[in-house]
Amino acid sequence: MPAMAPETEGGGAAERVPAMQRLLDNHFLLLFLGVTVPAVLYLVWGIMEVAQIPIGK
Amino acid sequence: MAITSPEKRVWWNEPLHRPEVIWITIAFLWGLLMFGMMVYWHVAGRQNLSNEAYKVFPEKFAEKVEDMVAKYKVREEGATKIPVVRPPPGSDVYVLSRLWEWWPILELEKGATYRLHLSSMDWQHGFSLQPVNINIQVHPGYDLVLSITPDKAGEYTIVCNEFCGIGHHQMIGKIHVVDKK
Amino acid sequence: MAASNEFRTCSVTGLKVHLPAEALIKANAVVAVVFLAVGGLFGLLVALTRWQAVHILPAEWFYLLLTAHGADVLLFWVIFFEVALLYFASAILLNCRLATPWLAWVAFALMLAGAAIANVAVLQGESSVMFTSYVPMKAAPHFYVGLIVFAVGTLTAVGIFFGTLVIAREERTYQGSIPLVTFGALTAAIIAVFTLASGAIILIPTFLWSVGLITTIDPVMYKVIWWGMGHSSQQINVAAHVAVWYAIAAVVLGAKPISEKVSRTAFLMYILFLQLASAHHLLAEPGISSEWKVFNTSYALYLAVLGSMIHGMSVPGAIEAAQRKLGFNAGIFGWLRKAPWGNPAFSGMFISLVLFGFLGGISGVVLGTEQINLMMHNTLYVPGHFHATVVAGTTLAFMAFTYLAVPLVFRREIVLPTLAKWQPYLFGLGVAGISLFMMGAGTLGVARRHWDITFSDAPLTFEYPPAAILMMGLNGMSAVLAAIGGLAYVLVVVGSILFGKRLDAPDAERPRFIPRLPTTVAAYGSAGTLHVPGTIVLVTVFFMSFVLYYFVNWKYLSEIWPMR
Ligand code: HEM
Ligand SMILES: [Cu+2]
Ligand SMILES: [Cu+2]
């Protein structure tokens, strides 16, 4: 990731960028999470639910 | 401003304000409580939609419905002479949906519990029981089984509330709930 | 590197504007408004038909135009506008060139072609299946083709947004983090990727089925995946209109987010959890476990609702703080009384915020409660709820934004300013009406998508309570009001684009609805103490209404037939 070369002004050059801010600045990691989380929790789990409905007599 | 980059390079470390902290806490706890309500209702509530369902062939389902009608038919009703059936309390009862009717009409005893089966012969339909306002989706190829206990006597109407083609607004059925004889 | 003659400098904001991006924003926005006009007209006809005393359309036309209404407004109006917003929030706000403008034109052409094909299919009459097109009811194959082509175009446009973010970072056109509004747009774009992927997974097989290459599609499976698209696309709208709220508050009042950290974390909650709420549409389906239903319908313990409730405080809070900084300090609500209510960008935004929160938000959570859904599934309560979210919320916010976009992007002054001033009130009142009355009718059991609730030619008889018939009449009247508000919007926008005074001359005046702000406002930050008593009162009232309404519905539920 071409992550956040600290382009400093104001905040002071020494201040480290906290992990949470780095996450929020990492657009493609967010994209990955935003697609994977619902894909697993909603889609995959949901499809498994429907597939598991038993066959009636 | 919201349309320009934050002035401070590092904004994550800015302290939160008290009103914000309080509001976030309240909102978070409220979310937990609402989540807990759904779980709680499964344990203590008396209105939960059953998740018991089976994949079925429509013809197979129709056979069972016809069996029930043959056994328990008591009379006919309406312009199209829909059979009215009165199966014994505790038994399996069936309502079949197809373009554009609910078939047959059930006569149930107040306070008794029945295992109600819902399925469709063709497209999806919407089982909307009025005036109690109970609404359940009906699918072709799936038999949804739920235990119901009608607790008030009267005439109930099944309206179709899933769009099912041009006769959708004519698709109504009935369930009668009668006092124990 | 783009040639410098591809840019101009905005005389109002000082932003560097990429001209090809500007042209694309214009094209997408204009097409959006056309679809709103057409789809809105269909909505009016549908509402007038459901007004039993007017009952204007025959049954075939009712179902046909209801299908067209859903597609034209929910898909085409909203998504074309959102593409314009994505380009604006990336290229313009980041002072950057738009990635591959030629491809953006291809995307535009695909979207337009797809929308046109779907409309033709519906208007030909063989595809009156509602925009949800639940199987096994079948539409004409080109109906699905239209939707697929539209989705491919949209996905391309979303890709261009991401490409532009990359370019902006590499060419260092901004310092530090992207602006909050762009972050909101990023949230929308991320949700859009999931939305469009779900759409592809389900629409392509459905198309193959419609031409006979696949024999069956499981109807429950279809719904799970279809709503991965159908509901997530509503979440694109939420993220986009929240971004628009922040943008309007910034431009009109100089409002600054109270806390970047809090607002961005709220958007993160959207990115992670908002899309799970697609499960709202499956609560009444057979065979899916309650574990899945409860977890997903609650957006994972209501964490996305938490996000919305945070925005619900930070947007008015930012406005209050900015107003107080401007000197409107009297009492608890002096800042609100002295807000620029005559500026349609502001009034539209604020009405959108209030209606979305109070009507759309609360009803959505209640409707999405697993057990309570039993009393509301597929009744008119559902359209009542989502007209509060996607019409009062999203559509009105986008309308409000247009009053800024026309002078900034089209560089034309807004014509008919008096009509423009009233427009958000007319539309807001009308939409509040249709939302409330449809919800009311739904509470009385009235079915959605239904041509004749008197059942005049049915083999059996049934009557809904007279109050329900009354509600449908009031709904029809509100629809007329909303349609007048919508027409006013279209007139003002089209009039301004065609005939508005040009603002691109060097000596042009300041645009009417974009006030010159004192510089102190922008400097108001999260530093120092935060004094927003008015906002605290507002959120308290909101919270109490929410709790009350929530438990009233559990009470109703406890009175229906026991079942398990
Ligand atoms: C003048 C403005 C509008 C009026 C009067 C209006 C009215 C209505 C009415 C009466 C219905 C039918 C409810 C039913 O019978 O089931 C409906 C459905 C719908 N409306 Fe609107 N509406 C308007 C604008 C909008 C806008 C701007 C959007 C989206 C951004 C929208 C989205 C929808 C959707 C998605 C449906 C559901 C269609 C379906 O059931 O398939 N409407 N509208
Ligand atoms: Cu039906
Ligand atoms: Cu129907």
Coordinates of C-alpha atoms and ligand atoms in Angstrom, one line a residue, chain B residues 100 102 124-126 160 162 164 168 171, ligand 2:
Chain B
W100 CA -55.5 -16.8 -7.9
W102 CA -56.3 -19.8 -1.4
Q124 CA -44.9 -16.6 -4.9
H125 CA -47.9 -15.4 -3.0
G126 CA -48.3 -13.5 0.2
C160 CA -52.6 -12.1 -1.2
E162 CA -47.2 -10.6 -2.9
C164 CA -48.7 -12.5 -8.5
H168 CA -53.4 -10.6 -7.7
M171 CA -56.9 -13.6 -4.7
Ligands
CU2 CU -51.2 -14.4 -5.0

